[in-house]
Coordinates of C-alpha atoms in Angstrom, one line a residue:
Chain G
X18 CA 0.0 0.0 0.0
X19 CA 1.6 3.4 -1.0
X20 CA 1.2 6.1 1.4
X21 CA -0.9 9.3 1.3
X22 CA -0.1 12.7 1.6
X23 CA -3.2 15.4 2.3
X24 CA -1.4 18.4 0.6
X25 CA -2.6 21.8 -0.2
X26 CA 1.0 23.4 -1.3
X27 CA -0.2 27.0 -0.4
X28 CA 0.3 25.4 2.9
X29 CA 4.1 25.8 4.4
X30 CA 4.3 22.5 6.6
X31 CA 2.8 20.7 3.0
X32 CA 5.4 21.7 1.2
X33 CA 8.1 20.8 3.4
X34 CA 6.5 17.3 3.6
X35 CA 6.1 17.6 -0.4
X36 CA 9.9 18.1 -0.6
X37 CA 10.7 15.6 1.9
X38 CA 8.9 12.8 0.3
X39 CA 10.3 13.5 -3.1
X40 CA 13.8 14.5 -2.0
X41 CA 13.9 10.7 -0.4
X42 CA 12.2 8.6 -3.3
X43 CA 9.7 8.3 -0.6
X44 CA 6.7 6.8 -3.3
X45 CA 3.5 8.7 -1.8
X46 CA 0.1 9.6 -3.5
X47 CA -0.3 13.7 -3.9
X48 CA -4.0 13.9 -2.6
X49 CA -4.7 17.6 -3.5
X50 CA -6.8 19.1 -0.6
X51 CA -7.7 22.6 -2.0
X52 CA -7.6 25.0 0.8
X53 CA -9.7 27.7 -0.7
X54 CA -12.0 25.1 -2.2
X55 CA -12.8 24.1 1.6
X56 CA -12.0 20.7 0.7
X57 CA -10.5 20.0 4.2
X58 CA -14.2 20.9 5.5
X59 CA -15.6 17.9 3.9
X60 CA -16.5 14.9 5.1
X61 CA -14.6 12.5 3.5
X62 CA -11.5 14.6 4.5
X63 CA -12.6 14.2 8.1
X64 CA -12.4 10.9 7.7
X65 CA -8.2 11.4 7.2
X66 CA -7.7 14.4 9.8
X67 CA -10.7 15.3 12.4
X68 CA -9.1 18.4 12.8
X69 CA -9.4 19.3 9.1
X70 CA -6.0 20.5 8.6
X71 CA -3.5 19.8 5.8
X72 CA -1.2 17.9 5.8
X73 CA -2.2 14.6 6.7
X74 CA -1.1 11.1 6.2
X75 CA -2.9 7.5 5.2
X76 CA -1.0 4.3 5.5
X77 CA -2.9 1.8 5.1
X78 CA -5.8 2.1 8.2
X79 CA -2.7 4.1 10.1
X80 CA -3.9 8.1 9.4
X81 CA -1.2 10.9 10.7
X82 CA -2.1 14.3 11.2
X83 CA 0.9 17.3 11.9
X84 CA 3.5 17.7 9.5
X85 CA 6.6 17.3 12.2
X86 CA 4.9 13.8 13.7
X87 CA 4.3 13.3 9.3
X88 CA 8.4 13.9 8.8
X89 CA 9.7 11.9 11.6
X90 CA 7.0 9.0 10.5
X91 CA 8.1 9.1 7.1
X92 CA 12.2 9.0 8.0
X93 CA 12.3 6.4 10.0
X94 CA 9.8 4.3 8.0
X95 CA 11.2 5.2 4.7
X96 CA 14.7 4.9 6.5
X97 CA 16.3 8.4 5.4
X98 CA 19.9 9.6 5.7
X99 CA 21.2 10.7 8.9
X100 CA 21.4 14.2 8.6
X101 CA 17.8 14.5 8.4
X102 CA 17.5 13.4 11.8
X103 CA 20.8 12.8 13.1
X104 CA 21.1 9.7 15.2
X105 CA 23.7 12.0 17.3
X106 CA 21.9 12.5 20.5
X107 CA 23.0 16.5 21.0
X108 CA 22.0 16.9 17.7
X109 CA 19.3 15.2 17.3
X110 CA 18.2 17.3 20.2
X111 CA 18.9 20.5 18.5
X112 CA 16.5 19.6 15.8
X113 CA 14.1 18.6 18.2
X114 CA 14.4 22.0 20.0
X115 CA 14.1 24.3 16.8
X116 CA 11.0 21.9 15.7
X117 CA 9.5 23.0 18.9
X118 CA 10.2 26.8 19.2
X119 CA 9.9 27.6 16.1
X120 CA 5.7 26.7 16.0
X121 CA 4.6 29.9 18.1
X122 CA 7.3 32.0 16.5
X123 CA 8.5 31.3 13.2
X124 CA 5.2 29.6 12.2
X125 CA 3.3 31.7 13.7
X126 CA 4.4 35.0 12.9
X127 CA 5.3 34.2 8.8
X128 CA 1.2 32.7 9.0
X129 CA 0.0 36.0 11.1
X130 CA 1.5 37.9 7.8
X131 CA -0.1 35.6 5.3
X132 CA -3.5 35.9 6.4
X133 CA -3.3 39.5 6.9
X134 CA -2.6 39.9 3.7
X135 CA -4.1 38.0 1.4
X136 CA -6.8 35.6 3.8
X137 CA -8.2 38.8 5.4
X138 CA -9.1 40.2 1.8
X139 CA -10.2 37.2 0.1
X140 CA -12.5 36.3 3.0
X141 CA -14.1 39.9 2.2
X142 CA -12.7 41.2 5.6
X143 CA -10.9 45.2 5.9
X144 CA -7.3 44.8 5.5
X145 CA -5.3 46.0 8.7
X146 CA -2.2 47.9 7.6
X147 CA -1.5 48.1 11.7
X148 CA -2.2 44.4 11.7
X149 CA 0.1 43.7 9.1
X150 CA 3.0 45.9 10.8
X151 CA 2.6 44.5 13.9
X152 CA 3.2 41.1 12.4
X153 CA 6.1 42.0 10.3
X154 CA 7.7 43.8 14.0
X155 CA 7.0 40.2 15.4
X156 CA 8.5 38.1 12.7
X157 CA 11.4 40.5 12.6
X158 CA 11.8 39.5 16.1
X159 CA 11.6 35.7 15.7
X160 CA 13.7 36.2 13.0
X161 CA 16.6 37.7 15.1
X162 CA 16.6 35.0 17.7
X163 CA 16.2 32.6 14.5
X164 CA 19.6 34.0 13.8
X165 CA 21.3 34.3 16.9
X166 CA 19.9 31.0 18.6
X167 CA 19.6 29.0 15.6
X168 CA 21.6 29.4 13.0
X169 CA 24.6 31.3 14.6
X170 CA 27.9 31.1 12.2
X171 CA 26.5 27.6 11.3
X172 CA 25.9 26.8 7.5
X173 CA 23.0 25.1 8.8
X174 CA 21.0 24.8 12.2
X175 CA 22.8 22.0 12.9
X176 CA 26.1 22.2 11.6
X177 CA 27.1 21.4 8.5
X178 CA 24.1 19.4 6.6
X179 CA 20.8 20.2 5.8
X180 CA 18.3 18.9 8.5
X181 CA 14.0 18.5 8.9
X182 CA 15.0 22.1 11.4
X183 CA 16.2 23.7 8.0
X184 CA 13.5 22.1 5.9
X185 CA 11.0 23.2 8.6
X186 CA 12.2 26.6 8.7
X187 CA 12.6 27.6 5.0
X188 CA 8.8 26.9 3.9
X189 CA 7.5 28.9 6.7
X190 CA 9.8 32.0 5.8
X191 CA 8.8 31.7 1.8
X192 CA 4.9 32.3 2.6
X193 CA 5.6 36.2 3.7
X194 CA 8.3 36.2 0.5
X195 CA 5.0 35.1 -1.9
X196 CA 3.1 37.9 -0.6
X197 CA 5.2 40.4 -1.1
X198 CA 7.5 40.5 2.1
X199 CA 11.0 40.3 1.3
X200 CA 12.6 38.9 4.7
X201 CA 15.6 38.0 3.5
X202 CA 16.1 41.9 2.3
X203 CA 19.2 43.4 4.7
X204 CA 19.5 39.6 5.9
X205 CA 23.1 38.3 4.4
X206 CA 23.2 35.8 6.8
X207 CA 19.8 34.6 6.6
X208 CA 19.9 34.9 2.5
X209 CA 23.1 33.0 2.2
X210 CA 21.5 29.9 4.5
X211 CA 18.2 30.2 2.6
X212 CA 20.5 29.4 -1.2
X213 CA 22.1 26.8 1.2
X214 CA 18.9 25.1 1.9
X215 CA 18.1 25.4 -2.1
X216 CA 20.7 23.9 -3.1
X217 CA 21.2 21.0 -0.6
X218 CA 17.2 20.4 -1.5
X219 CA 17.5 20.6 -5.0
X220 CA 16.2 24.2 -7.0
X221 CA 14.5 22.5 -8.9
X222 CA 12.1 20.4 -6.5
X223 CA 12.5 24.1 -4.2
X224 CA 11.0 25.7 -7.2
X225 CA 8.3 23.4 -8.0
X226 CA 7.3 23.3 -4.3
X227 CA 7.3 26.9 -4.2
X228 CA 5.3 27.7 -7.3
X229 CA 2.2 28.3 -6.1
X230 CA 2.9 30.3 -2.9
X231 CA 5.5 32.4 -5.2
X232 CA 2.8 33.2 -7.9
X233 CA 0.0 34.0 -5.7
X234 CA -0.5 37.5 -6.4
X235 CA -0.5 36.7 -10.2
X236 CA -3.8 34.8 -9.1
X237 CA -6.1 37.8 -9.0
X238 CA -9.1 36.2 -9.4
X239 CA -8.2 33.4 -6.3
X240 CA -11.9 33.0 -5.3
X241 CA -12.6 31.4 -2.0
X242 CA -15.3 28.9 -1.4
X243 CA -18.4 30.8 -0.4
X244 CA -18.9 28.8 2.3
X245 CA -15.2 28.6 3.9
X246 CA -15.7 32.4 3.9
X247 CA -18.5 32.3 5.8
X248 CA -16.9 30.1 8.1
X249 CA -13.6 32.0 8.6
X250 CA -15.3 35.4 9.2
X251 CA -15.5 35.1 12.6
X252 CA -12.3 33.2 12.9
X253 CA -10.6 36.5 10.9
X254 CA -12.1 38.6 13.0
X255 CA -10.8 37.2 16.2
X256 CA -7.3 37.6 15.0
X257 CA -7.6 40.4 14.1
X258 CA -8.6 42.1 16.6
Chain I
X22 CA 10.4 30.5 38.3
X23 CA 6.8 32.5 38.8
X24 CA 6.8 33.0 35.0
X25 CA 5.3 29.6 36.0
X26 CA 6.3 27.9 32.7
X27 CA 4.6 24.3 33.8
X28 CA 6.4 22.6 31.3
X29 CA 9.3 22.3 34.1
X30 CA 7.2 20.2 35.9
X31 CA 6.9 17.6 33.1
X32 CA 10.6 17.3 33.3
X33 CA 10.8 17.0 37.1
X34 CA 7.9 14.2 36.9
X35 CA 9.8 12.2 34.3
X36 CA 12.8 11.5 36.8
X37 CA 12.5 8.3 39.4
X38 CA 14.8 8.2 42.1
X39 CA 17.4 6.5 40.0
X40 CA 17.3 9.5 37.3
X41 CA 16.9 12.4 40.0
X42 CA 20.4 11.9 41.5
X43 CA 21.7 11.6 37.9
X44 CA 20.2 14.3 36.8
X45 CA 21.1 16.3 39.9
X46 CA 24.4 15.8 38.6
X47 CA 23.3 17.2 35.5
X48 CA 22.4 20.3 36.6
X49 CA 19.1 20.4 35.5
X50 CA 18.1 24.2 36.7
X51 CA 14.4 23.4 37.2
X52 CA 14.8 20.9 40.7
X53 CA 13.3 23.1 43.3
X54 CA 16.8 23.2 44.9
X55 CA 18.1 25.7 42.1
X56 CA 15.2 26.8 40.8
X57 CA 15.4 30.4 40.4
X58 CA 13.5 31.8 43.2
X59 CA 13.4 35.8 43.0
X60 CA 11.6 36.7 40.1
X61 CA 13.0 37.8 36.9
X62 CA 16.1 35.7 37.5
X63 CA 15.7 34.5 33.9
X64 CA 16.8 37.5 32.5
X65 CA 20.3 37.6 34.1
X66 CA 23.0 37.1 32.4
X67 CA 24.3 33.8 34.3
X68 CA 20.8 32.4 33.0
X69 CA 21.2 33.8 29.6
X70 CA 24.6 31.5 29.2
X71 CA 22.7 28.3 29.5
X72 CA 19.3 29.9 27.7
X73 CA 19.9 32.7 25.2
X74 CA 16.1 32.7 24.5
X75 CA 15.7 33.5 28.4
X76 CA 13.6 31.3 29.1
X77 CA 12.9 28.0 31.2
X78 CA 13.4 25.1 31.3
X79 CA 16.8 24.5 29.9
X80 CA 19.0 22.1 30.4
X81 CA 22.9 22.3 30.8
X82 CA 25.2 18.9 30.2
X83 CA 28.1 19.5 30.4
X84 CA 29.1 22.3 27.8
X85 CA 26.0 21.2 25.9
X86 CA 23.3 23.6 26.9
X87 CA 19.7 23.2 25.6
X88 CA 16.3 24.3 25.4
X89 CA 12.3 23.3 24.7
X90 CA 11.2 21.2 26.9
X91 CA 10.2 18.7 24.3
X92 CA 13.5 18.5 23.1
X93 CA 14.9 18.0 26.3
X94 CA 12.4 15.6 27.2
X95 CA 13.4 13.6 24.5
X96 CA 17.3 13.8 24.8
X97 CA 16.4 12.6 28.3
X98 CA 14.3 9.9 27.2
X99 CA 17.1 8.4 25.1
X100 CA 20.5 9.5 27.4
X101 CA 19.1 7.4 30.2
X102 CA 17.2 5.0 28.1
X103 CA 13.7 5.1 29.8
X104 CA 11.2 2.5 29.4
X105 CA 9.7 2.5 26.5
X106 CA 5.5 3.6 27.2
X107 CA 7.5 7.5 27.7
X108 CA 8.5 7.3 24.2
X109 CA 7.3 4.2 22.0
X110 CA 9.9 2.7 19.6
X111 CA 6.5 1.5 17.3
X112 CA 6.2 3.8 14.7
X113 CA 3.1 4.3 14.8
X114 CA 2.5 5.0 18.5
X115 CA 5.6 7.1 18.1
X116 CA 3.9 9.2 15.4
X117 CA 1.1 9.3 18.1
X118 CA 3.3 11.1 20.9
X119 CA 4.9 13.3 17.8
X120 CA 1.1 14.3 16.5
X121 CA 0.3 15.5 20.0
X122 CA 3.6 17.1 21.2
X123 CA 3.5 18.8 17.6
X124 CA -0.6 20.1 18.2
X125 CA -0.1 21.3 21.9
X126 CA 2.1 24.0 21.1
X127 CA -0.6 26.1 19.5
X128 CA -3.3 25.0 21.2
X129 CA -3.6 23.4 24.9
X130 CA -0.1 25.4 25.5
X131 CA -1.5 28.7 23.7
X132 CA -4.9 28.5 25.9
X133 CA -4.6 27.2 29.0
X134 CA -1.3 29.6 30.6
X135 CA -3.7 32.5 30.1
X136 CA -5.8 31.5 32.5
X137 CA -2.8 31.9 35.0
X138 CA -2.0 35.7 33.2
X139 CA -5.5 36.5 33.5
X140 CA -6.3 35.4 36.8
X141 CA -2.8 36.0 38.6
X142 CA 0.1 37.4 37.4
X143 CA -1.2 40.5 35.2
X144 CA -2.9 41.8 38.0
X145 CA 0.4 41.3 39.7
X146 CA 2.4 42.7 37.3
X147 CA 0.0 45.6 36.4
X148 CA -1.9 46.5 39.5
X149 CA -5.5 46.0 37.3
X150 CA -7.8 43.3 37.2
X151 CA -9.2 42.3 34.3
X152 CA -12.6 42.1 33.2
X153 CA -14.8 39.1 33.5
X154 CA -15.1 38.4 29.6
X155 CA -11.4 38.1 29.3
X156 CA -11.2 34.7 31.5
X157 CA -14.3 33.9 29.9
X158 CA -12.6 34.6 26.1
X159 CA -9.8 32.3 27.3
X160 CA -12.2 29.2 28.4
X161 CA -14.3 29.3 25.6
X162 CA -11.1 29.1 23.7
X163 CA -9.7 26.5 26.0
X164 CA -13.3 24.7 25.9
X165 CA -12.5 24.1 21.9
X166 CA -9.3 22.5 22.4
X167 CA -9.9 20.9 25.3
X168 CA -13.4 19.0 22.8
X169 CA -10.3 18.0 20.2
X170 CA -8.2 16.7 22.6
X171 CA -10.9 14.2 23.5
X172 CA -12.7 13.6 20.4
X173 CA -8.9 13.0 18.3
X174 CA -6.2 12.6 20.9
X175 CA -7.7 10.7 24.2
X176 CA -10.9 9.2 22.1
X177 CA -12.2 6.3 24.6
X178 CA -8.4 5.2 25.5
X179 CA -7.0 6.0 29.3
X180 CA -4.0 7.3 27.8
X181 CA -3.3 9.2 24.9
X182 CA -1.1 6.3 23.3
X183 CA -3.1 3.2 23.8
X184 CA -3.1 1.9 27.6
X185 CA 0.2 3.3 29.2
X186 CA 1.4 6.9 29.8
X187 CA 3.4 8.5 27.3
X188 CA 5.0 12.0 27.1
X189 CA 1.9 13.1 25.4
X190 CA 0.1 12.4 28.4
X191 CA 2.7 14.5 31.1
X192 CA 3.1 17.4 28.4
X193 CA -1.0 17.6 28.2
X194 CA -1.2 17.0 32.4
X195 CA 0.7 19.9 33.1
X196 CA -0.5 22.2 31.0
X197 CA -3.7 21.6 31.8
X198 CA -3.1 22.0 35.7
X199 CA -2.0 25.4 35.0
X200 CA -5.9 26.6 35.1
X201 CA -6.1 24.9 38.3
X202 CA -4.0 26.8 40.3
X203 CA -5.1 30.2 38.7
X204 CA -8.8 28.8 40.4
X205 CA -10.2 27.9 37.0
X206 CA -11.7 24.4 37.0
X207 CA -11.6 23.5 33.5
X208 CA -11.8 19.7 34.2
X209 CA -15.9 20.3 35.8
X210 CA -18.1 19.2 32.9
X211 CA -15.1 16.8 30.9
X212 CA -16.1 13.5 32.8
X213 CA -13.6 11.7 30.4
X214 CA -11.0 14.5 31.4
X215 CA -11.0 13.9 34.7
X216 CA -11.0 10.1 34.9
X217 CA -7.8 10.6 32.4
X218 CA -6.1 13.1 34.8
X219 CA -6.4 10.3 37.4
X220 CA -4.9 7.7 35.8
X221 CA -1.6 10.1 34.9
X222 CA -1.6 10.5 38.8
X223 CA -1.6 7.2 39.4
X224 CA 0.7 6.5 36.6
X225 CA 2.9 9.5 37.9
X226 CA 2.6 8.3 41.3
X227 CA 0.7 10.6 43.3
X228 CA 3.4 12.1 45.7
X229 CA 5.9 13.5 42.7
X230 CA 2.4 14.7 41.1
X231 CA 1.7 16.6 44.0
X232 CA 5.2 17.8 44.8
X233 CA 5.6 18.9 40.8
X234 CA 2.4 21.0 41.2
X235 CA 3.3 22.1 44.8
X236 CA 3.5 26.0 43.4
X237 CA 1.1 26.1 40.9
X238 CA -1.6 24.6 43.5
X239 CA -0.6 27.5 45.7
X240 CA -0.9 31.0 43.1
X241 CA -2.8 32.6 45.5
X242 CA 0.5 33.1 47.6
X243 CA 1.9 34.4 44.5
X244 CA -0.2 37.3 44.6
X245 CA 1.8 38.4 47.9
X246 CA 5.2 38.1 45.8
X247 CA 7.1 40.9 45.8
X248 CA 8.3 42.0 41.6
X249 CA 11.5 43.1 41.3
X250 CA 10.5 46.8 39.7
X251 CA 12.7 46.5 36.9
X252 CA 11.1 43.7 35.5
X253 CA 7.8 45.4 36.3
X254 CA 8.5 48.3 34.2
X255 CA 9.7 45.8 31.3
X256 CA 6.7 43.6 31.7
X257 CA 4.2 45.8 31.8
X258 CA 3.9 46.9 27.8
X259 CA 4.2 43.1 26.7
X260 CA 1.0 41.9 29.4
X261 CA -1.0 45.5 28.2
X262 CA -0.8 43.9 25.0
X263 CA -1.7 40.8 25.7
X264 CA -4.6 41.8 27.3
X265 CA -5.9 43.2 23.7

């Protein structure tokens, strides 16, 4: 039985699962899950991930949601190389540790940005201009302890090959880059790991993975499912606030 | 620490007497013995050699210094080779401990410390109470994650993981006892919650349970701590905001 993967590759923690998979040989089935359709509100996708969220995986009657539980699954089933994950307990442990900060910083921050942006809008909700600057101030923030804790003089989080951290951290600092927020602007250090990560991934499979994000303002008539509007409206609002 | 980052408790409860002394040894800053008592300690500079990110826990071997509870759970977990229910080697019920230390972070762990802010330390910190419909913003919040963590992570199993306790189950615990000392009983009404929390107890053992939650059970005393001004004056723009 091949495996599964839920993806939607607007979504950052797909398309690091995307490029995992593929990087690896990993043979998986690309279930597209359209995020602005509101596919992940339907049934039969409940039926995958009760908590209607991309990405998800199916293996057999085994179904996976969260994209770092979906990673680690995948490299030790699939068997990846070491630097992945490295079987070095110290750093192994520094992978873990980014994998965990980085959710209510990184993640949050580069997602904060995203939906103000372009979510906000679409869902027929008023922009925020002081919503949008106050997530840019917080991202630059994560972003300079992203530098200093992290990443340091390193070529990579941890040391000197590309791990899941990197992987992890790259997708969810190209969502503000594909609407219009160029973080790596002023950031040698940070632009110089980023064409690390590239390369050590592949540019092509980076491009591919990226295409969508990276041409999302080119989609000017991006429609959202009525319904997922509906539903989100409140949800916008809230975070807004 | 009276930041009262509960995840240090999950580490403490993972030791047994034959890891304690060991990790004693290890320096581990959260034991009670060394925890930082006056507040705001985590912002010195001694503390910001072990934890950049200033904040707890951390853990120091050696030269290796580290930080995240979950990761230092984990490094734990396989430096001292604990049984295997903590941390399954099954892939699958390893994926299962992964899914829920990866969906805590932004939702148990993002809810239930306000409670705690709301309740306790904001008033502390700023001299103002808060409004009713804060704390009540907060639980309805909490309510929804607290209705996916038993319809997709507990389901009708005693443990998250099948029948034995699992880091899943001492990450969630904690967390969720952080409402309990700030005098919000979030556990009246989950029937299923409740008979769960007592089976981590047990599983825990009762004694290193209590003595984990010691602090946390007693926040009311924390309201007659005395702040350190400096840190009062630092604090107070980031809690203002928070209140928002």
């Amino acid at each position: 039985m091949v495996v599964e993967l839920f993806l939607d590759l607007l979504s950052q923690p797909c398309r690091a699962l995307f490029i995992f998979a593929k990087k690896n040989n990993i043979p998986f089935v690309f279930k597209h899950v359209e995020l602005l359709k509101g596919h992940h509100h339907s049934e039969e996708f409940g039926k995958v991930n009760v908590l209607k969220k991309v990405p998800a995986l199916k293996d057999g009657a085994f179904t996976l949601a969260e994209s770092i539980a979906i990673l680690l699954y995948l490299s030790r089933k699939f068997n990846t190389p070491d630097h992945w994950y490295p079987s070095d307990l110290q750093k192994r442990a520094q992978v873990d540790e980014y994998l965990s900060w980085q959710h209510a910083t990184i993640r949050e921050k580069g997602c904060k940005i995203f939906i103000t942006k372009v979510l906000v809008p679409l869902a027929g909700q008023p922009f925020s201009p002081e919503t949008l600057e106050e997530a840019v101030e917080e991202l630059n923030s994560a972003l300079k302890q992203f530098e200093e804790k992290f990443l340091q003089d390193k070529p990579f989080i941890v040391g000197n090959e590309i791990s899941l951290a990197d992987l992890v951290a790259i997708v969810e600092l190209m969502q503000p880059i594909g609407v219009g927020c160029d973080i790596f602007e002023d950031r040698p250090k940070l632009s110089e790991w980023r064409n690390r990560v590239e390369e050590a991934v592949g540019k092509e499979l980076f491009q591919e993975a990226h295409e969508i994000i990276l041409n999302i303002k080119e989609l000017s008539n991006l429609q959202i499912d009525p319904q997922l509007k509906e539903h989100l409206a409140p949800v916008l609002r809230k975070m807004m606030k | 620490c009276v930041c009262a980052d509960l995840a240090a408790a999950a580490v403490c409860c993972v030791s047994d007497p034959v890891l304690v002394p060991a990790l004693h040894s290890a320096e581990i800053l959260h034991l009670s013995g060394s925890c930082c008592s006056p507040i705001g300690h985590h912002h010195s500079e001694e503390f910001g050699k072990v934890n950049v990110l200033k904040k707890v826990p951390a853990l120091k071997d050696g030269a290796f210094t580290l930080a995240e509870s979950t990761a230092i759970l984990l490094y734990l977990s396989r430096k001292y080779n604990t049984p295997d229910h903590w941390y399954p080697s099954d892939i699958q019920k390893r994926a299962r401990v992964d899914e829920y230390l990866s969906w805590h972070h932004t939702n148990i762990r993002t809810n239930a410390p306000k409670t705690l802010w709301i309740k306790v330390l904001i008033p502390l910190f700023t001299g103002q109470k808060l409004p009713p419909e804060k704390l009540q913003e907060v639980m309805d919040e909490l309510a929804i994650s607290l209705k996916q963590f038993e319809e997709k992570f507990l389901q009708d199993k005693p443990f998250i993981v099948g029948s034995e306790i699992s880091l899943a189950d001492l990450v969630a615990i904690v967390e969720l006892m952080q409402p309990v000392g700030a005098d919000c009983n979030i556990f009246e009404g989950w029937p299923k919650l409740v008979a769960w929390r007592s089976q981590v107890e047990e599983a825990v053992r009762k004694e290193l349970f209590q003595g984990a939650h010691e602090r946390i059970l007693n926040a009311q005393d924390l309201r007659k701590v005395q702040i350190d001004p400096q840190m009062k004056k630092e604090m107070k723009p980031l809690l203002l905001k928070m209140l928002k």
